[in-house]
PDB file of C-alpha atoms in Angstrom:
ATOM      1  CA  MET A   1     133.503 139.176 101.748  1.00 98.00           C
ATOM      2  CA  ARG A   2     131.535 136.304 100.221  1.00 98.00           C
ATOM      3  CA  HIS A   3     128.889 138.254  98.320  1.00 98.00           C
ATOM      4  CA  GLY A   4     125.197 138.103  99.341  1.00 98.00           C
ATOM      5  CA  GLU A   5     122.485 135.563  98.101  1.00 97.00           C
ATOM      6  CA  VAL A   6     121.503 136.259  94.147  1.00 97.00           C
ATOM      7  CA  GLU A   7     118.341 136.011  92.453  1.00 97.00           C
ATOM      8  CA  ASN A   8     118.897 133.364  90.481  1.00 94.00           C
ATOM      9  CA  PRO A   9     115.335 131.802  89.571  1.00 92.00           C
ATOM     10  CA  THR A  10     116.474 129.302  87.172  1.00 89.00           C
ATOM     11  CA  GLY A  11     119.392 127.727  89.035  1.00 89.00           C
ATOM     12  CA  VAL A  12     121.693 127.772  86.833  1.00 91.00           C
ATOM     13  CA  LEU A  13     125.362 128.264  87.732  1.00 91.00           C
ATOM     14  CA  TYR A  14     126.381 131.271  86.983  1.00 93.00           C
ATOM     15  CA  GLY A  15     129.760 132.072  87.302  1.00 94.00           C
ATOM     16  CA  ARG A  16     131.157 134.602  85.293  1.00 96.00           C
ATOM     17  CA  LEU A  17     128.137 134.933  83.452  1.00 96.00           C
ATOM     18  CA  PRO A  18     126.627 138.902  83.466  1.00 95.00           C
ATOM     19  CA  GLY A  19     123.563 140.386  84.640  1.00 95.00           C
ATOM     20  CA  TYR A  20     123.421 138.180  88.289  1.00 97.00           C
ATOM     21  CA  HIS A  21     122.132 140.765  90.941  1.00 98.00           C
ATOM     22  CA  LEU A  22     121.772 140.272  94.804  1.00 98.00           C
ATOM     23  CA  SER A  23     118.522 139.408  95.650  1.00 98.00           C
ATOM     24  CA  ASP A  24     115.919 141.507  98.478  1.00 98.00           C
ATOM     25  CA  LEU A  25     117.913 138.896 100.763  1.00 98.00           C
ATOM     26  CA  GLY A  26     121.053 139.175  99.837  1.00 98.00           C
ATOM     27  CA  ARG A  27     120.818 143.242  99.929  1.00 98.00           C
ATOM     28  CA  LYS A  28     119.306 142.961 103.198  1.00 98.00           C
ATOM     29  CA  MET A  29     122.573 140.251 103.825  1.00 98.00           C
ATOM     30  CA  ALA A  30     125.404 143.418 102.214  1.00 98.00           C
ATOM     31  CA  ASP A  31     123.211 145.874 104.703  1.00 98.00           C
ATOM     32  CA  ARG A  32     123.851 143.707 108.308  1.00 98.00           C
ATOM     33  CA  VAL A  33     127.766 143.417 107.382  1.00 98.00           C
ATOM     34  CA  ALA A  34     128.041 146.972 106.618  1.00 98.00           C
ATOM     35  CA  GLU A  35     126.520 147.777 110.382  1.00 98.00           C
ATOM     36  CA  HIS A  36     128.529 144.480 111.968  1.00 98.00           C
ATOM     37  CA  LEU A  37     131.566 146.460 110.310  1.00 98.00           C
ATOM     38  CA  ALA A  38     131.204 149.867 111.089  1.00 97.00           C
ATOM     39  CA  PRO A  39     133.531 149.721 113.880  1.00 97.00           C
ATOM     40  CA  ARG A  40     136.067 149.141 112.357  1.00 98.00           C
ATOM     41  CA  ASP A  41     138.854 150.955 110.877  1.00 98.00           C
ATOM     42  CA  ILE A  42     138.719 150.177 106.381  1.00 98.00           C
ATOM     43  CA  THR A  43     139.648 152.448 104.485  1.00 98.00           C
ATOM     44  CA  HIS A  44     139.675 150.589 101.347  1.00 98.00           C
ATOM     45  CA  VAL A  45     136.499 148.188  99.754  1.00 98.00           C
ATOM     46  CA  VAL A  46     137.296 146.765  96.786  1.00 99.00           C
ATOM     47  CA  ALA A  47     135.626 143.866  94.641  1.00 98.00           C
ATOM     48  CA  SER A  48     135.173 141.618  91.801  1.00 98.00           C
ATOM     49  CA  PRO A  49     133.717 143.369  88.255  1.00 98.00           C
ATOM     50  CA  LEU A  50     130.563 140.937  88.483  1.00 98.00           C
ATOM     51  CA  GLU A  51     127.497 142.836  89.203  1.00 98.00           C
ATOM     52  CA  ARG A  52     126.565 140.806  93.026  1.00 98.00           C
ATOM     53  CA  ALA A  53     130.487 141.818  94.120  1.00 98.00           C
ATOM     54  CA  GLN A  54     130.019 145.184  93.337  1.00 98.00           C
ATOM     55  CA  GLU A  55     126.549 145.697  94.898  1.00 98.00           C
ATOM     56  CA  THR A  56     127.471 144.150  98.230  1.00 98.00           C
ATOM     57  CA  ALA A  57     130.370 145.986  98.701  1.00 98.00           C
ATOM     58  CA  ALA A  58     128.213 149.434  98.291  1.00 98.00           C
ATOM     59  CA  PRO A  59     127.382 149.829 101.668  1.00 98.00           C
ATOM     60  CA  ILE A  60     130.302 149.089 103.165  1.00 98.00           C
ATOM     61  CA  ALA A  61     131.750 151.511 101.281  1.00 98.00           C
ATOM     62  CA  ALA A  62     128.597 153.809 101.422  1.00 98.00           C
ATOM     63  CA  LEU A  63     129.306 154.283 105.317  1.00 97.00           C
ATOM     64  CA  ARG A  64     132.663 155.466 105.191  1.00 97.00           C
ATOM     65  CA  ASN A  65     132.012 158.118 101.910  1.00 97.00           C
ATOM     66  CA  LEU A  66     134.778 155.546  99.770  1.00 98.00           C
ATOM     67  CA  GLU A  67     134.448 154.696  96.229  1.00 98.00           C
ATOM     68  CA  VAL A  68     134.073 150.991  95.740  1.00 98.00           C
ATOM     69  CA  ALA A  69     137.261 150.370  93.715  1.00 98.00           C
ATOM     70  CA  THR A  70     137.195 147.322  90.939  1.00 98.00           C
ATOM     71  CA  ASP A  71     139.878 144.484  91.187  1.00 98.00           C
ATOM     72  CA  SER A  72     139.251 141.570  87.682  1.00 98.00           C
ATOM     73  CA  ARG A  73     141.860 139.383  90.365  1.00 98.00           C
ATOM     74  CA  LEU A  74     138.728 138.998  92.574  1.00 98.00           C
ATOM     75  CA  ILE A  75     136.076 137.442  90.320  1.00 98.00           C
ATOM     76  CA  GLU A  76     134.308 134.141  90.750  1.00 97.00           C
ATOM     77  CA  ALA A  77     136.608 130.758  88.992  1.00 96.00           C
ATOM     78  CA  ALA A  78     135.860 130.255  85.242  1.00 93.00           C
ATOM     79  CA  ASN A  79     134.176 126.885  84.588  1.00 89.00           C
ATOM     80  CA  VAL A  80     133.076 125.141  81.429  1.00 86.00           C
ATOM     81  CA  PHE A  81     129.192 124.500  82.953  1.00 81.00           C
ATOM     82  CA  GLU A  82     128.453 128.025  83.570  1.00 85.00           C
ATOM     83  CA  GLY A  83     125.262 128.764  82.371  1.00 86.00           C
ATOM     84  CA  SER A  84     124.137 124.813  83.054  1.00 81.00           C
ATOM     85  CA  PRO A  85     121.564 123.977  85.932  1.00 80.00           C
ATOM     86  CA  VAL A  86     122.971 123.001  88.814  1.00 64.00           C
ATOM     87  CA  ALA A  87     119.827 121.104  90.089  1.00 54.00           C
ATOM     88  CA  PRO A  88     120.401 117.185  90.785  1.00 47.00           C
ATOM     89  CA  GLY A  89     120.343 114.880  88.242  1.00 48.00           C
ATOM     90  CA  ASP A  90     119.800 117.995  85.431  1.00 51.00           C
ATOM     91  CA  GLY A  91     123.220 119.188  85.547  1.00 51.00           C
ATOM     92  CA  ALA A  92     125.285 119.993  82.442  1.00 52.00           C
ATOM     93  CA  TRP A  93     127.919 116.652  83.839  1.00 51.00           C
ATOM     94  CA  ARG A  94     124.965 114.819  83.519  1.00 59.00           C
ATOM     95  CA  ARG A  95     126.046 114.349  79.877  1.00 59.00           C
ATOM     96  CA  PRO A  96     128.677 112.439  78.541  1.00 51.00           C
ATOM     97  CA  GLY A  97     129.617 115.177  75.874  1.00 55.00           C
ATOM     98  CA  ALA A  98     130.669 116.530  79.677  1.00 53.00           C
ATOM     99  CA  TRP A  99     132.166 114.147  81.240  1.00 47.00           C
ATOM    100  CA  VAL A 100     136.050 114.899  78.926  1.00 55.00           C
ATOM    101  CA  HIS A 101     135.770 118.176  81.592  1.00 49.00           C
ATOM    102  CA  LEU A 102     135.753 115.833  84.902  1.00 54.00           C
ATOM    103  CA  ARG A 103     138.679 113.588  84.184  1.00 52.00           C
ATOM    104  CA  ASN A 104     140.976 115.710  87.007  1.00 60.00           C
ATOM    105  CA  PRO A 105     139.127 116.864  89.614  1.00 61.00           C
ATOM    106  CA  VAL A 106     142.766 118.035  91.517  1.00 62.00           C
ATOM    107  CA  ARG A 107     143.540 120.510  88.907  1.00 69.00           C
ATOM    108  CA  PRO A 108     140.379 121.054  88.155  1.00 76.00           C
ATOM    109  CA  SER A 109     139.917 120.002  84.488  1.00 66.00           C
ATOM    110  CA  TRP A 110     136.249 121.895  84.257  1.00 69.00           C
ATOM    111  CA  GLY A 111     137.836 125.324  84.966  1.00 87.00           C
ATOM    112  CA  GLU A 112     140.626 127.364  86.412  1.00 93.00           C
ATOM    113  CA  PRO A 113     143.400 125.742  87.446  1.00 94.00           C
ATOM    114  CA  TYR A 114     143.838 126.396  91.759  1.00 95.00           C
ATOM    115  CA  VAL A 115     147.231 127.285  91.168  1.00 96.00           C
ATOM    116  CA  GLN A 116     145.833 129.904  89.405  1.00 97.00           C
ATOM    117  CA  GLN A 117     143.194 131.057  91.697  1.00 98.00           C
ATOM    118  CA  VAL A 118     146.053 130.904  94.749  1.00 98.00           C
ATOM    119  CA  VAL A 119     148.380 133.495  92.158  1.00 98.00           C
ATOM    120  CA  ARG A 120     145.739 135.561  91.588  1.00 98.00           C
ATOM    121  CA  MET A 121     143.357 135.921  94.841  1.00 98.00           C
ATOM    122  CA  LYS A 122     146.731 136.763  97.001  1.00 98.00           C
ATOM    123  CA  ALA A 123     148.303 139.555  94.312  1.00 98.00           C
ATOM    124  CA  ALA A 124     144.714 141.440  94.758  1.00 98.00           C
ATOM    125  CA  LEU A 125     144.869 140.696  98.978  1.00 98.00           C
ATOM    126  CA  ASP A 126     148.684 141.794  98.899  1.00 98.00           C
ATOM    127  CA  ALA A 127     147.691 145.181  96.744  1.00 98.00           C
ATOM    128  CA  ALA A 128     144.521 145.687  98.825  1.00 98.00           C
ATOM    129  CA  ARG A 129     146.814 145.726 102.777  1.00 98.00           C
ATOM    130  CA  ASP A 130     149.202 147.997 100.243  1.00 98.00           C
ATOM    131  CA  ALA A 131     146.200 151.062  99.540  1.00 98.00           C
ATOM    132  CA  ALA A 132     145.038 150.315 103.205  1.00 98.00           C
ATOM    133  CA  ARG A 133     148.785 149.991 105.018  1.00 96.00           C
ATOM    134  CA  GLY A 134     148.553 150.554 108.955  1.00 95.00           C
ATOM    135  CA  HIS A 135     144.234 150.327 108.448  1.00 98.00           C
ATOM    136  CA  GLU A 136     141.669 147.217 107.017  1.00 98.00           C
ATOM    137  CA  ALA A 137     140.138 146.309 104.028  1.00 98.00           C
ATOM    138  CA  VAL A 138     137.262 144.850 102.415  1.00 98.00           C
ATOM    139  CA  CYS A 139     137.486 142.786  99.647  1.00 99.00           C
ATOM    140  CA  VAL A 140     133.906 141.014  98.306  1.00 99.00           C
ATOM    141  CA  SER A 141     134.603 138.215  96.360  1.00 98.00           C
ATOM    142  CA  HIS A 142     133.018 134.492  95.440  1.00 98.00           C
ATOM    143  CA  GLN A 143     132.791 131.194  97.859  1.00 97.00           C
ATOM    144  CA  LEU A 144     135.472 129.277  96.006  1.00 96.00           C
ATOM    145  CA  PRO A 145     138.115 131.706  94.983  1.00 98.00           C
ATOM    146  CA  ILE A 146     138.244 132.952  98.867  1.00 98.00           C
ATOM    147  CA  TRP A 147     138.168 129.241 100.054  1.00 97.00           C
ATOM    148  CA  ILE A 148     141.042 128.323  97.377  1.00 97.00           C
ATOM    149  CA  LEU A 149     143.109 131.077  98.781  1.00 98.00           C
ATOM    150  CA  ARG A 150     142.259 130.501 102.811  1.00 98.00           C
ATOM    151  CA  SER A 151     143.096 126.524 101.618  1.00 97.00           C
ATOM    152  CA  PHE A 152     146.443 127.311 100.988  1.00 97.00           C
ATOM    153  CA  VAL A 153     147.237 130.192 103.342  1.00 98.00           C
ATOM    154  CA  GLU A 154     146.712 127.676 105.439  1.00 97.00           C
ATOM    155  CA  GLY A 155     148.217 124.934 104.160  1.00 97.00           C
ATOM    156  CA  ARG A 156     145.786 122.332 102.688  1.00 96.00           C
ATOM    157  CA  ARG A 157     145.566 120.706  99.651  1.00 95.00           C
ATOM    158  CA  LEU A 158     143.206 123.003  97.221  1.00 95.00           C
ATOM    159  CA  TRP A 159     141.399 119.783  95.850  1.00 91.00           C
ATOM    160  CA  HIS A 160     138.479 119.189  98.312  1.00 86.00           C
ATOM    161  CA  ASP A 161     134.827 118.751  98.384  1.00 89.00           C
ATOM    162  CA  PRO A 162     133.067 121.411  97.483  1.00 88.00           C
ATOM    163  CA  ARG A 163     129.941 120.676 100.220  1.00 86.00           C
ATOM    164  CA  LYS A 164     132.953 121.482 103.242  1.00 89.00           C
ATOM    165  CA  ARG A 165     133.336 124.619 102.087  1.00 93.00           C
ATOM    166  CA  GLN A 166     133.861 127.069 105.557  1.00 95.00           C
ATOM    167  CA  CYS A 167     132.088 130.242 102.953  1.00 96.00           C
ATOM    168  CA  THR A 168     128.687 131.011 103.793  1.00 96.00           C
ATOM    169  CA  LEU A 169     126.585 134.108 101.674  1.00 97.00           C
ATOM    170  CA  ALA A 170     127.763 136.820 102.825  1.00 98.00           C
ATOM    171  CA  SER A 171     130.716 135.605 105.490  1.00 98.00           C
ATOM    172  CA  LEU A 172     134.536 137.049 106.359  1.00 98.00           C
ATOM    173  CA  THR A 173     137.221 134.998 106.243  1.00 98.00           C
ATOM    174  CA  SER A 174     139.925 137.738 107.768  1.00 98.00           C
ATOM    175  CA  PHE A 175     143.577 137.731 106.699  1.00 98.00           C
ATOM    176  CA  THR A 176     145.863 139.360 109.055  1.00 98.00           C
ATOM    177  CA  TYR A 177     148.917 141.143 108.046  1.00 98.00           C
ATOM    178  CA  LEU A 178     152.441 141.382 109.742  1.00 97.00           C
ATOM    179  CA  ASP A 179     154.512 144.189 107.730  1.00 95.00           C
ATOM    180  CA  ASP A 180     153.856 142.083 104.309  1.00 96.00           C
ATOM    181  CA  GLU A 181     153.136 138.384 105.470  1.00 96.00           C
ATOM    182  CA  ILE A 182     150.049 136.921 106.415  1.00 98.00           C
ATOM    183  CA  VAL A 183     150.242 135.242 109.963  1.00 98.00           C
ATOM    184  CA  SER A 184     146.769 134.842 110.918  1.00 98.00           C
ATOM    185  CA  VAL A 185     143.027 133.960 109.559  1.00 98.00           C
ATOM    186  CA  GLY A 186     140.035 134.207 111.139  1.00 97.00           C
ATOM    187  CA  TYR A 187     136.617 133.363 109.646  1.00 97.00           C
ATOM    188  CA  SER A 188     133.178 134.961 111.124  1.00 96.00           C
ATOM    189  CA  GLU A 189     129.251 134.821 109.822  1.00 97.00           C
ATOM    190  CA  PRO A 190     127.742 137.962 110.767  1.00 97.00           C
ATOM    191  CA  VAL A 191     124.263 137.756 108.411  1.00 97.00           C
ATOM    192  CA  ILE A 192     124.338 133.650 109.770  1.00 96.00           C
ATOM    193  CA  ASP A 193     120.503 133.896 110.851  1.00 96.00           C
ATOM    194  CA  LEU A 194     119.827 135.530 107.345  1.00 97.00           C
ATOM    195  CA  VAL A 195     121.092 132.603 105.218  1.00 96.00           C
ATOM    196  CA  PRO A 196     119.435 129.350 104.526  1.00 91.00           C
ATOM    197  CA  PRO A 197     119.655 126.729 106.036  1.00 89.00           C
ATOM    198  CA  HIS A 198     119.951 124.477 103.001  1.00 84.00           C
ATOM    199  CA  LEU A 199     123.279 127.334 101.618  1.00 83.00           C
ATOM    200  CA  ARG A 200     125.154 126.937 104.749  1.00 81.00           C
ATOM    201  CA  ALA A 201     127.604 124.303 104.102  1.00 64.00           C
ATOM    202  CA  GLY A 202     129.010 124.965 100.882  1.00 49.00           C
ATOM    203  CA  GLY A 203     127.575 124.602  97.427  1.00 41.00           C
ATOM    204  CA  ALA A 204     124.473 123.992  97.213  1.00 41.00           C
ATOM    205  CA  LYS A 205     121.304 124.427  94.175  1.00 41.00           C
ATOM    206  CA  GLY A 206     122.224 127.625  92.105  1.00 40.00           C
ATOM    207  CA  ALA A 207     125.578 128.621  94.673  1.00 45.00           C
ATOM    208  CA  GLY A 208     127.100 129.442  91.656  1.00 50.00           C
ATOM    209  CA  ALA A 209     130.101 131.633  93.620  1.00 59.00           C
TER     210      ALA A 209
END
C-alpha cells in the first residue's frame, strides 16, 4: 500500500525527511482503506519507518489488534533533491549546479539506484510473506519503490516516465505468492474518490512519495 496524502504546505520533495505527517485527508484515506481491508485475512502489518507510512498502517493494524512492525527496507528512495521545491519553474534541478545529478536517468544518477530498490523491496516483501505465511500481509511504502518493484516483477524496464506510474495515494499493489514465488500482481484504488484529480496519475507537486 502507498501511504495517504501528506501535509506539505511548502510543496517540497520531502523524500526521507522526518516530520512529514498525513494531512486530514490522508488520515481519512487510511481509515477508509482499513475498512476496505476489514474482510481480508491479514495477520501482519508492516510499514516504512517514515511517519506518513506508520500513520497509514495504524488503522489497518488497530482493527486487528496488531502492532505495526517497521521495516527500513520499505523506506522512500533516496534523492539528492530532497527538501527542494518541486513546483514547475522553481525546482532545484533548474540550477546549473544540479545538472550533474541528471546525467544518467537509467540508474538514476540523482538518487538510489533502481536495482538497489528492487533488492531491498523484494527482501521486505519476502519477509512479510514469511511473517504471514498462509495468510495476508500489508506493507505500507512509497510510490517510487512500489512502482519499481512492480515493474521488475512484471518484466518492464526500471527507468520510466514518473507521470506514468500507476500508484496513486492509498492505492494497493498486491503480490500473490504460491509457496515462495510471486505468481500474480494486482492493483486497486479503493479511495480514488478522495484522491485530488491532479494526483491521480503519478508524480505531481509535492509528491515525494
